[in-house]
Short mmCIF file of C-alpha atoms and ligand atoms in Angstrom, two decimals:
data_model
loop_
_atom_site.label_atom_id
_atom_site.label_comp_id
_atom_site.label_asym_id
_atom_site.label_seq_id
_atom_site.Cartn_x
_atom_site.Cartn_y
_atom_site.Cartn_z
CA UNK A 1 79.04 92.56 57.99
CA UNK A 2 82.42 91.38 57.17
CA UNK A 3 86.11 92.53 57.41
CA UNK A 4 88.81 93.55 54.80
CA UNK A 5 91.91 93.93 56.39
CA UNK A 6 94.37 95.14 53.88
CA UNK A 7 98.27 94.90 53.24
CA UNK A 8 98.98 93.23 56.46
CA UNK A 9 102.08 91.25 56.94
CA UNK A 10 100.54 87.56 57.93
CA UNK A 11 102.77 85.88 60.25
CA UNK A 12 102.00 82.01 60.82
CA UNK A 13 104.13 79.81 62.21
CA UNK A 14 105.40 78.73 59.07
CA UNK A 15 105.25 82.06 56.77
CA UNK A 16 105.20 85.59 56.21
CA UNK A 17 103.62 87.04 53.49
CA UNK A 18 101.75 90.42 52.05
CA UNK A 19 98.06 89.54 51.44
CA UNK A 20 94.93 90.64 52.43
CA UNK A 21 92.32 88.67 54.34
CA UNK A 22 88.40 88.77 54.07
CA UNK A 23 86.41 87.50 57.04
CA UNK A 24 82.75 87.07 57.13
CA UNK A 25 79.87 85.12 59.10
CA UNK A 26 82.98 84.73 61.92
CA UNK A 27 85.31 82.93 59.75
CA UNK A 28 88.55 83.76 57.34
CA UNK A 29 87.10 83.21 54.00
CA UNK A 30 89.76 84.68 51.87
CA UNK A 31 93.16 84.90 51.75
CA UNK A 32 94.90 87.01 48.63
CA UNK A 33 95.94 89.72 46.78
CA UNK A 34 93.65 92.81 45.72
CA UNK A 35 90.47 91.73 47.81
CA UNK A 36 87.52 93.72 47.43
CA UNK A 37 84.75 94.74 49.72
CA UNK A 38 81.93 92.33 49.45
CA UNK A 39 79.13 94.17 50.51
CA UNK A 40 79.04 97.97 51.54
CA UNK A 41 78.48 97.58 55.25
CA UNK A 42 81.90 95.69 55.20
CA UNK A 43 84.53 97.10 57.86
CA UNK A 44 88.32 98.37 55.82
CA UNK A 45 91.09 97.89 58.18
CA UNK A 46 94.31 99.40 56.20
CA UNK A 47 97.04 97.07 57.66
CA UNK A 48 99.93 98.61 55.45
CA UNK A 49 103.19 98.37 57.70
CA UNK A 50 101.67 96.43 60.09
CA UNK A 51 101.97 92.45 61.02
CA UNK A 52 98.60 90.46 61.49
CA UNK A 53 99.05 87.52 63.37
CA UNK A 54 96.21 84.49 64.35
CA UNK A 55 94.42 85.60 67.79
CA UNK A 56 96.98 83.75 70.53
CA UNK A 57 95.82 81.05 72.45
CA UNK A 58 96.87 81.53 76.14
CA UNK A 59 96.88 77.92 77.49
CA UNK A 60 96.79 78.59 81.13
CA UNK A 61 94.29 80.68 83.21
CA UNK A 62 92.79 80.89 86.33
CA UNK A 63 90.03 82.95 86.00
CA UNK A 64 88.13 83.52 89.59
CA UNK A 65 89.75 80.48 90.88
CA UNK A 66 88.88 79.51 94.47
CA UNK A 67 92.41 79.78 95.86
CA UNK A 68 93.80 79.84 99.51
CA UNK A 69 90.87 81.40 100.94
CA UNK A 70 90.18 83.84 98.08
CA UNK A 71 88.99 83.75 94.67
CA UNK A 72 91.56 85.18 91.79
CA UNK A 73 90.22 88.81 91.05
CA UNK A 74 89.85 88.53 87.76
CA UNK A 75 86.23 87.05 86.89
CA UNK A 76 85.85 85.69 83.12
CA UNK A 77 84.23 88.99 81.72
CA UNK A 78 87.19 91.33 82.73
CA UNK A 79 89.86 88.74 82.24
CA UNK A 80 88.71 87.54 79.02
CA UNK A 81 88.35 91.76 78.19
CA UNK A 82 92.21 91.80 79.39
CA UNK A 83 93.23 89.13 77.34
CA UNK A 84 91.38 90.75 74.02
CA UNK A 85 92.97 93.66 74.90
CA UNK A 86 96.42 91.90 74.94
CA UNK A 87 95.62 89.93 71.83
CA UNK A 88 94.92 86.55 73.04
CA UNK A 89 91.35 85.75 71.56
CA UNK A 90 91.32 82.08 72.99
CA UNK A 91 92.15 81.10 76.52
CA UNK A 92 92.47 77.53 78.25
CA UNK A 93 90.97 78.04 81.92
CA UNK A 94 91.60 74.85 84.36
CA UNK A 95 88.30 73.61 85.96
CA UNK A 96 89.45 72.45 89.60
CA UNK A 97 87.33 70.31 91.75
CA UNK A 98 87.92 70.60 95.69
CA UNK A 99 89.48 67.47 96.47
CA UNK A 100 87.52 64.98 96.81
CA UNK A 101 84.64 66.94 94.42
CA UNK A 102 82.58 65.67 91.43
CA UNK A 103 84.61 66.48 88.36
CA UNK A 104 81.31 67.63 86.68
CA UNK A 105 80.48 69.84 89.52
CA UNK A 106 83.56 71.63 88.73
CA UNK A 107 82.78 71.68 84.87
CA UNK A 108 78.98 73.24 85.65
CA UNK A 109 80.35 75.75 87.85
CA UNK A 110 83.38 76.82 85.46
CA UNK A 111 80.87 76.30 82.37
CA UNK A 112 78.35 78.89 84.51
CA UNK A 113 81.28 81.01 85.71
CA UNK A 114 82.72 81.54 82.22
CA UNK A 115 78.87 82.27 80.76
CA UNK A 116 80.02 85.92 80.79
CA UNK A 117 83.52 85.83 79.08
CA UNK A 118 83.95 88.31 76.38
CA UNK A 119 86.60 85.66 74.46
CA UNK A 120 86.29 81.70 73.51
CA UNK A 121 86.97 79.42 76.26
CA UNK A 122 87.45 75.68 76.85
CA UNK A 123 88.62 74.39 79.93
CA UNK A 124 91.24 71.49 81.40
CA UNK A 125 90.22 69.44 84.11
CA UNK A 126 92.03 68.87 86.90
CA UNK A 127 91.81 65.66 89.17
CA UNK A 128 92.45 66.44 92.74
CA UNK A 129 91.94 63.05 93.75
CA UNK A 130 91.52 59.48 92.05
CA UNK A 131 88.37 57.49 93.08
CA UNK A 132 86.58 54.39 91.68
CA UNK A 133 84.60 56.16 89.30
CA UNK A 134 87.42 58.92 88.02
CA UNK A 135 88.49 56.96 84.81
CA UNK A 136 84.79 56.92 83.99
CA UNK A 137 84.79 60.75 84.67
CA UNK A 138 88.16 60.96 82.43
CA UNK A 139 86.39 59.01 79.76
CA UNK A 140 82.86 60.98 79.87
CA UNK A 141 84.83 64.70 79.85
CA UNK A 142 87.00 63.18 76.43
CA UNK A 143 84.14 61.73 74.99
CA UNK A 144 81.09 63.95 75.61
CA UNK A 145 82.00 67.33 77.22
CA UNK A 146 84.77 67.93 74.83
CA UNK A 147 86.97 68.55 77.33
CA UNK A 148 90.49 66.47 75.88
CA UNK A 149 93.00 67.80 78.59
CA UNK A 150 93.59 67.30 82.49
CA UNK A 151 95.78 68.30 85.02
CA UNK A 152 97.67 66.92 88.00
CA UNK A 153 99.01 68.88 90.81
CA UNK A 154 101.97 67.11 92.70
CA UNK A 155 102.35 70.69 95.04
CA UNK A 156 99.55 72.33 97.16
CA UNK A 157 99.55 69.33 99.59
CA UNK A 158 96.39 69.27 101.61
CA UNK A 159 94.63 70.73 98.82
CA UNK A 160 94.93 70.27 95.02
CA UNK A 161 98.14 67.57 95.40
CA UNK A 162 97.52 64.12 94.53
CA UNK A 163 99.91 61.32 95.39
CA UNK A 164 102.44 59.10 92.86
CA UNK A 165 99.77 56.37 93.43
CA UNK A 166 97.08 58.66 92.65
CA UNK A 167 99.03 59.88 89.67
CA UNK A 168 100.02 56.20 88.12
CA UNK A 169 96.01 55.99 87.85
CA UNK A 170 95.80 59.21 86.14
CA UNK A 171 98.82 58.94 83.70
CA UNK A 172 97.48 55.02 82.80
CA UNK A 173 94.00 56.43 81.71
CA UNK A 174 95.01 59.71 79.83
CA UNK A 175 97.47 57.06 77.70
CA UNK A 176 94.24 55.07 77.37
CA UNK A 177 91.98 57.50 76.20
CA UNK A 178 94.74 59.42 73.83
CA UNK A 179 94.29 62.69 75.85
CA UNK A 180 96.50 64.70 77.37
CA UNK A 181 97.65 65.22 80.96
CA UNK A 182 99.21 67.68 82.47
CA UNK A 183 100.92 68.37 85.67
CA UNK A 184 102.08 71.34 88.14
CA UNK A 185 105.43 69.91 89.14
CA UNK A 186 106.95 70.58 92.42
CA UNK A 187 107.29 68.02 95.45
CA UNK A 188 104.50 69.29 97.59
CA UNK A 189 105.62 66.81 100.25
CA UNK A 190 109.10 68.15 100.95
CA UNK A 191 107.67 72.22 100.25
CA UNK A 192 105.39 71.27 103.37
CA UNK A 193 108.64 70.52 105.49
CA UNK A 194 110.28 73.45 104.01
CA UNK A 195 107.61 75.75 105.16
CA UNK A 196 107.01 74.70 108.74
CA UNK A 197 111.03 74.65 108.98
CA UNK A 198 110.70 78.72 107.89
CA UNK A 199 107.65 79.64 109.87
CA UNK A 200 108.91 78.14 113.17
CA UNK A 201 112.19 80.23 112.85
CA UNK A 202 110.11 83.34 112.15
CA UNK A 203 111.09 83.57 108.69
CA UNK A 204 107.54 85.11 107.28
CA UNK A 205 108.37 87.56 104.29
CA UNK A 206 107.59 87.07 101.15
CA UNK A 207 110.62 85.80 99.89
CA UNK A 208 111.03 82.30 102.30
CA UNK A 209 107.80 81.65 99.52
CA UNK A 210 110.87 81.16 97.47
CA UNK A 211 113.37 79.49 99.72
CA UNK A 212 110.61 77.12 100.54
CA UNK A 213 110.35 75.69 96.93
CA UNK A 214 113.80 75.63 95.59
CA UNK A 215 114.29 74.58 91.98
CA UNK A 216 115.46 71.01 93.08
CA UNK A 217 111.92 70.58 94.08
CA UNK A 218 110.41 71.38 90.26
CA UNK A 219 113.28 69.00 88.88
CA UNK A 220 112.48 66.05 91.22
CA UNK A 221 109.00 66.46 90.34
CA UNK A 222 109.63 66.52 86.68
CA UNK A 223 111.69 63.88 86.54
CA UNK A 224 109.57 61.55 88.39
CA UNK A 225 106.58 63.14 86.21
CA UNK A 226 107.83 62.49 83.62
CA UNK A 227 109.37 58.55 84.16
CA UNK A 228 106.04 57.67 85.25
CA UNK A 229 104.60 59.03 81.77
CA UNK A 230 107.20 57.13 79.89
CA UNK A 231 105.72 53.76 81.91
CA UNK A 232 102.47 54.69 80.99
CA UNK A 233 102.68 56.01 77.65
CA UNK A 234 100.88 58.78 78.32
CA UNK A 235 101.32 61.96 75.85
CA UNK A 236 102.10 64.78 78.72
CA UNK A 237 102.29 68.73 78.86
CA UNK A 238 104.20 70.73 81.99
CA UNK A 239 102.61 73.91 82.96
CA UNK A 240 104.81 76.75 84.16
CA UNK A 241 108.67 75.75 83.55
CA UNK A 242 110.39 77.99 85.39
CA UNK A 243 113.96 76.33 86.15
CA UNK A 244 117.28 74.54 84.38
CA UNK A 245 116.58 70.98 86.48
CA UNK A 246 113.06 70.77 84.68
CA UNK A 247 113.93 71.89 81.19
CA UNK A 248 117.15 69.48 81.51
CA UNK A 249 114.51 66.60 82.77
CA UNK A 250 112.73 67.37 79.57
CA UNK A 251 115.32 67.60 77.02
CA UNK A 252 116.61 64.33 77.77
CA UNK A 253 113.27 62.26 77.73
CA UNK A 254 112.25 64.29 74.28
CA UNK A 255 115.59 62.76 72.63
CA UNK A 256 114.47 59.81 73.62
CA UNK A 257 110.68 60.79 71.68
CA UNK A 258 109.03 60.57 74.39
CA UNK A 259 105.58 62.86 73.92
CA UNK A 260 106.08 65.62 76.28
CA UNK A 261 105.84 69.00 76.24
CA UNK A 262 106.98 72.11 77.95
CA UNK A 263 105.32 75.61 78.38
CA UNK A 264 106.86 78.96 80.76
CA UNK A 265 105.50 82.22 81.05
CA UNK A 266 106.95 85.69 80.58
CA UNK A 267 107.44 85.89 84.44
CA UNK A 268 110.12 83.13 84.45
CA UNK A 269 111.80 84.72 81.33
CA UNK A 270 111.63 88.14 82.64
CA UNK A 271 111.74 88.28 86.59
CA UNK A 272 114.16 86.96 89.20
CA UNK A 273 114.50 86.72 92.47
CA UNK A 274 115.17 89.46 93.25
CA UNK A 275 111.59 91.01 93.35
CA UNK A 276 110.59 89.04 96.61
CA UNK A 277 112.78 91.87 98.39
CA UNK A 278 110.61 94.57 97.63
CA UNK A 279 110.00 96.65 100.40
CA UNK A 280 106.38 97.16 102.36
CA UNK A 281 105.58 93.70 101.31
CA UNK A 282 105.55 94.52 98.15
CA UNK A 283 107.27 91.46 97.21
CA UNK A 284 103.97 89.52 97.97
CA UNK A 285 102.83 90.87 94.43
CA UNK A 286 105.46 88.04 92.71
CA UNK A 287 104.49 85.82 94.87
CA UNK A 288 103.66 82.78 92.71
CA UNK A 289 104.37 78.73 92.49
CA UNK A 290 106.81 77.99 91.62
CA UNK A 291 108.59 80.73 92.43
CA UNK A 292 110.06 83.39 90.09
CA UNK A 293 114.11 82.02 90.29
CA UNK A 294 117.56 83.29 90.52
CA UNK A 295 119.00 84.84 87.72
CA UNK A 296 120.33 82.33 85.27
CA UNK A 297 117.39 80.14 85.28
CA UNK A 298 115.97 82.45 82.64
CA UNK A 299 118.36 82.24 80.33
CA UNK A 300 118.20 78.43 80.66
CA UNK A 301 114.68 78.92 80.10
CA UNK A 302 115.16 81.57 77.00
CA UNK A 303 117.43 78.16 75.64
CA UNK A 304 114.92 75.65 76.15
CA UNK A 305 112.31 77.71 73.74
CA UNK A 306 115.52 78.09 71.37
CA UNK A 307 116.56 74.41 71.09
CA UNK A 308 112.46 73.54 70.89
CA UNK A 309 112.21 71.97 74.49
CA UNK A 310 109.48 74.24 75.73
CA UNK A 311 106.94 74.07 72.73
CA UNK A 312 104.46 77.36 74.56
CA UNK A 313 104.62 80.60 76.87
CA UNK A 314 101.35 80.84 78.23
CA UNK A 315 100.46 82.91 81.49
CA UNK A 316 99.40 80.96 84.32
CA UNK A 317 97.07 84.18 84.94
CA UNK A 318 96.16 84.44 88.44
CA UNK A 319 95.62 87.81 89.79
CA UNK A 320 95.20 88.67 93.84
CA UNK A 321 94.92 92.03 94.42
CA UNK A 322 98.00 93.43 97.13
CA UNK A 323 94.66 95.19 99.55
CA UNK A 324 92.87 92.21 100.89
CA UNK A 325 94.46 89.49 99.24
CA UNK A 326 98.43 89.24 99.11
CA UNK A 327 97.64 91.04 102.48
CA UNK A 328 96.40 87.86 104.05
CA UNK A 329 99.92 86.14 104.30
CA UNK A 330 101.36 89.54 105.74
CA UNK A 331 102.59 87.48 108.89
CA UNK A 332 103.06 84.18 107.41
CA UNK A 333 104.36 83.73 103.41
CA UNK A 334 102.33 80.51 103.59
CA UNK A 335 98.79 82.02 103.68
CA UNK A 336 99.81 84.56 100.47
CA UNK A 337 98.26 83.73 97.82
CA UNK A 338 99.44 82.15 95.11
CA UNK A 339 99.63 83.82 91.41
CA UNK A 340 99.85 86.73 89.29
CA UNK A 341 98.12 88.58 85.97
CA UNK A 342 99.90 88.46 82.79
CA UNK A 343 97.17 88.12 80.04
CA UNK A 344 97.53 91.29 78.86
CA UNK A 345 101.18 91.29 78.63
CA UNK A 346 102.00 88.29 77.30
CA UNK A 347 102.31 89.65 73.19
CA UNK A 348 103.78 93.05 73.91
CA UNK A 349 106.58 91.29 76.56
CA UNK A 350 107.32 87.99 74.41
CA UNK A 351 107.73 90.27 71.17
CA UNK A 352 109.70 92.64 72.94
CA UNK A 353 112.30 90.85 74.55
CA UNK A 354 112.01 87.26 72.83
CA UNK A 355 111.76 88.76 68.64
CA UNK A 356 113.45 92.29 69.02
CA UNK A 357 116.19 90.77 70.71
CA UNK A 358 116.86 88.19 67.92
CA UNK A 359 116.18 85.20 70.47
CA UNK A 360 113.86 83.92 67.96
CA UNK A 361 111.72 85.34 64.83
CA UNK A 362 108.33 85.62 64.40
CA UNK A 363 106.88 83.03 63.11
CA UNK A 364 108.35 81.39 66.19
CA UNK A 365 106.59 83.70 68.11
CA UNK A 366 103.10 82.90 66.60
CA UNK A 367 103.91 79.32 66.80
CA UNK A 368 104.86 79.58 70.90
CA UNK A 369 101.55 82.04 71.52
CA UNK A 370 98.75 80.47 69.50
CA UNK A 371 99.74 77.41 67.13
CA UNK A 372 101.33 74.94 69.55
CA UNK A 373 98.82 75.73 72.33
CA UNK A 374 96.12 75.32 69.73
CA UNK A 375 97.47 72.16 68.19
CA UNK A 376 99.09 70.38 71.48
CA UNK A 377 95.22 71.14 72.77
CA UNK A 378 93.00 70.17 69.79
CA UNK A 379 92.39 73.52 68.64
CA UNK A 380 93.89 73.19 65.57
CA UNK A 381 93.10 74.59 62.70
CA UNK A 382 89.99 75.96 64.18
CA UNK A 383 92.53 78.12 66.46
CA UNK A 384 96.11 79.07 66.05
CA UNK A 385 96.85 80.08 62.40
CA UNK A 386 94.99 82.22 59.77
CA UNK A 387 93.93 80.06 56.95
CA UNK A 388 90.37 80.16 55.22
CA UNK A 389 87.87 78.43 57.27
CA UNK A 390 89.86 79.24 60.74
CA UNK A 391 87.98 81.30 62.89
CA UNK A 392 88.01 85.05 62.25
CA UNK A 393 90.43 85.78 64.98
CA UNK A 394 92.99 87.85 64.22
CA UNK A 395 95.74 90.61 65.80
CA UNK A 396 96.82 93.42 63.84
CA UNK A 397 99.84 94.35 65.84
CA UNK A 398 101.43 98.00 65.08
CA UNK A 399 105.54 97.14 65.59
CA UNK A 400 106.12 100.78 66.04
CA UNK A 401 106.22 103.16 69.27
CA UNK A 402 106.70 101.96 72.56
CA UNK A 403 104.34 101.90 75.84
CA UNK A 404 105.44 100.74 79.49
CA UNK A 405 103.49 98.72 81.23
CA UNK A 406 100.96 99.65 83.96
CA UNK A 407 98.87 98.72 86.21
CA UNK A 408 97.52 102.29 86.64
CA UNK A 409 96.54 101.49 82.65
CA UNK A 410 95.44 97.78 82.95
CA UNK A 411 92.08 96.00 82.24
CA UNK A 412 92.65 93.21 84.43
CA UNK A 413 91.45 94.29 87.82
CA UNK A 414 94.55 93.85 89.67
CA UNK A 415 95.76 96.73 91.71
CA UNK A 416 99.47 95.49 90.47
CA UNK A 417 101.27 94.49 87.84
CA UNK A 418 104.58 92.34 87.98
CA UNK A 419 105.98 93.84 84.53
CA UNK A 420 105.31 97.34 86.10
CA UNK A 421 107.76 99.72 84.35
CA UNK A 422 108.73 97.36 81.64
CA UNK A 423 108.93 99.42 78.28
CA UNK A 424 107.03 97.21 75.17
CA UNK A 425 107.41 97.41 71.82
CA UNK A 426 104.83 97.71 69.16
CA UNK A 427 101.12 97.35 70.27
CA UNK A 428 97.36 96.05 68.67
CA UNK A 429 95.96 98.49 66.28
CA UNK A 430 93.21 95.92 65.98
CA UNK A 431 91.75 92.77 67.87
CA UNK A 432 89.58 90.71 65.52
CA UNK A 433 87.46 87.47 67.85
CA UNK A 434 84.85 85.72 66.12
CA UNK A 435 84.85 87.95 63.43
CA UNK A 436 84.13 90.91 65.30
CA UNK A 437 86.53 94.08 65.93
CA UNK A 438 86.89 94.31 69.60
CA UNK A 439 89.90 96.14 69.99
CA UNK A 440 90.44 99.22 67.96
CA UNK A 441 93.63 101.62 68.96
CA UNK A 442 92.53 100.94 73.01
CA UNK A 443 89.11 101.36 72.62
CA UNK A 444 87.73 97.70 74.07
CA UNK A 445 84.66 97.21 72.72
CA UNK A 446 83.74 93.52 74.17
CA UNK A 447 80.45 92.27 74.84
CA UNK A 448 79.38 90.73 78.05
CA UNK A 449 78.42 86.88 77.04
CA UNK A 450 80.25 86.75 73.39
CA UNK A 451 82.60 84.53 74.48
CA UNK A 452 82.28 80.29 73.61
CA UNK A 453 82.64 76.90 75.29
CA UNK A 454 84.79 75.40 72.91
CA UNK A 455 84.61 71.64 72.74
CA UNK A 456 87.36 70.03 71.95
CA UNK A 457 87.43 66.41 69.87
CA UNK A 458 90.55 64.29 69.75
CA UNK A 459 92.69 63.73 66.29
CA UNK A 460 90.95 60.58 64.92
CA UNK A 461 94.54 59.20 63.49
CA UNK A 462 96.00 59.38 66.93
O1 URP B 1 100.98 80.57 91.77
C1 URP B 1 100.27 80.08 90.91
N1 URP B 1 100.83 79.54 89.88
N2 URP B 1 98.92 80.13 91.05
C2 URP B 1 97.96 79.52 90.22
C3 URP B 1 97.79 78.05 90.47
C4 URP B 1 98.86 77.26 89.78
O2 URP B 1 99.63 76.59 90.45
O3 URP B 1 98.94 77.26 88.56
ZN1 ZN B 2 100.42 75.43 88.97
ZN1 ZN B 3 98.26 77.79 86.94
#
């Protein structure tokens, strides 16, 4: 059975135009004017007013991550369901040994984990450690489990965090192998001080999470990040910008050309401070690294995706639910874990407040949500754009009305939501993945398993 969607607006990141587009066997086959129906089972979806963008590409998620004592509470059916149902047809989960663990451990469990996703998956590695044998494992993910991407952590020490030694090895072998690295940067080292400092003057709530990682910390870590990839020539990526210090670190090695690139999430855009002072702990429900930051840091963060230093927005989805999860760190902000949902949201928020607002248009918009993801993580043209050939995975996204955000009306099973109350413009009429319609007007209709590994192959004129 195929699809005719008709009259649609198609927004890439380099056009608009009218057209119609006819998908079949889980591709775009054709692009044009006055397509017909090819064969009478064939599925009409009148697009007339409406824009039809490629599925987005949500380069950061943490579906049921092992985390502080808890597992995220999404699992990869619902949150894959969550992000079909916000329009992202692709996501980029991050496979995370213990440290110390067997890389391909990590990849089995997260490949066996992820068997049930509803949407296509690859995953990032990330080395928690660097061993004799881990530029072997670099070289063996790269070259035969497709998986082209890894990822440092320079916070979470005692956990994830690896050291500037550690990292030298890792930066050295990603410029080796032509793959990309990326990194959480904070200074785990000096958050560790931070924190005891806090707890031993009885400063527990939720918001000494944020006084304990001030934004110096992110541009310290950047910095040095980012020097050390210069050394190495290594191509680099950093996850979840959320401050000025760290998008100033970045401008001024990119005018340099150095290959680096930035990504933030709607949170950072959208939230300050301010939100850690919710009463009844609910202020445990932003609780994220790094932190959401004082006001102004947003805007320098809105500039950053204007002057084309951050190149994504992806999500850095991590749900805990507030009942038996944020709960754990009631006493202590140290033992809250980390993270928040935002799948869902990301379209509806980013369209809202970064297109309707006249921050940027939207071809920029497709460009930040699916093409750079998909081309910065060798998804391209497979992912990312709509162009015969491209996989059938498609938004058709309704600009008009308006909806508020819920997480009384959520898929993801979070008992919270951090937009809560935020009013979004526009929603999808129609989520298209692998050729199949499995969003129609808020009826999800995603099946357990349909999801795929997506193996990822290096440019060969790198
Ligand atoms: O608080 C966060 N961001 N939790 C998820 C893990 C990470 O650091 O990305
Ligand atoms: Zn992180
Ligand atoms: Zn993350």
């Amino acid at each position: 059975m195929g699809i005719l969607i008709k009259n649609g607006e198609i927004i890439t990141a380099k056009d608009r135009y009218i057209a119609d587009i006819y998908c079949t066997d889980g591709k775009i086959a054709r692009i044009g004017t006055d397509l017909q129906k090819e064969s009478a089972k064939d599925e009409i979806i009148d697009a007339s007013g409406q824009l039809v963008f490629p599925g987005l590409v949500d380069p950061h998620t943490h579906m049921e991550l092992p985390f502080m004592g808890t597992v995220s509470a999404d699992d990869f059916e619902n949150g894959t369901a969550a992000a079909i149902a916000g329009g992202t047809t692709t996501i980029i989960d991050f496979a995370i040994p213990p440290r110390g663990g067997d890389v391909f451990d990590a990849l089995n469990q997260w490949k066996e984990k992820a068997k049930k996703a509803v949407a296509d998956y690859a995953f990032h590695m990330a080395l928690t450690g660097w061993f004799d044998h881990t530029a072997e494992d670099m070289r063996r993910c790269v070259q035969e489990e497709g998986v082209t991407s890894f990822k440092v952590f320079l916070a979470y020490k005692g956990a994830f965090q690896i050291d500037d030694g550690e990292l030298w090895q890792a930066l050295e072998t990603a410029a080796k192998l032509g793959c990309v690295l990326s990194v959480h940067a904070e200074n785990g080292d000096v958050i560790l001080h931070l924190q005891k400092k806090l707890i031993a003057q009885g400063k527990t709530a939720p918001k000494y999470h944020a006084l304990s990682r001030p934004s110096t910390l992110e541009g310290e870590a950047t910095a040095r990040f980012l020097a050390l990839a210069r050394m190495a020539g290594a191509e680099v990526y950093i996850v979840h910008m959320t401050c000025r210090e760290a998008v100033d670190a970045l401008a001024k090695v990119q005018r340099t050309g150095q290959k680096a690139h930035g990504e933030t999430c709607p949170q950072y855009l959208l939230l300050d401070d301010s939100v850690h002072e919710k009463a009844d702990f609910e202020g445990a429900a932003y609780v994220m690294s790094p932190p959401i930051r004082p006001r102004g840091h947003g805007e320098a963060l809105w500039q950053g995706i204007q002057t084309g230093t951050l190149q994504t927005i992806g999500t850095d989805h991590c749900p805990f639910m507030q009942k038996g999860q944020k709960e754990m760190g009631r006493d202590d902000f140290t033992k809250i874990p980390n993270g928040a949902a935002g799948v869902e949201n990301r379209l509806g928020l980013i369209y809202t407040y970064g297109v309707r607002t006249g921050r940027f248009d939207l071809c920029r918009m497709v460009d930040l949500l699916a093409t750079a993801p998909a081309r910065i993580f060798h998804l391209y043209p497979r992912k990312g754009t709509v162009v015969p050939g491209a996989d059938a995975d498609l938004v058709v996204y309704d600009p008009a009305g308006e909806t508020v955000i819920t997480a009384a009306r959520q898929v993801s099973k979070c008992d919270r939501n951090i937009f809560e109350g935020m009013k979004v413009k526009g929603k999808p009429s129609h989520v298209i993945a692998a050729g199949r319609i499995q969003y129609k007007d808020g009826d999800l209709r995603v099946e357990r398993g349909n999801g795929r590994f997506l193996k990822r192959q290096l440019p060969q004129n790198r």
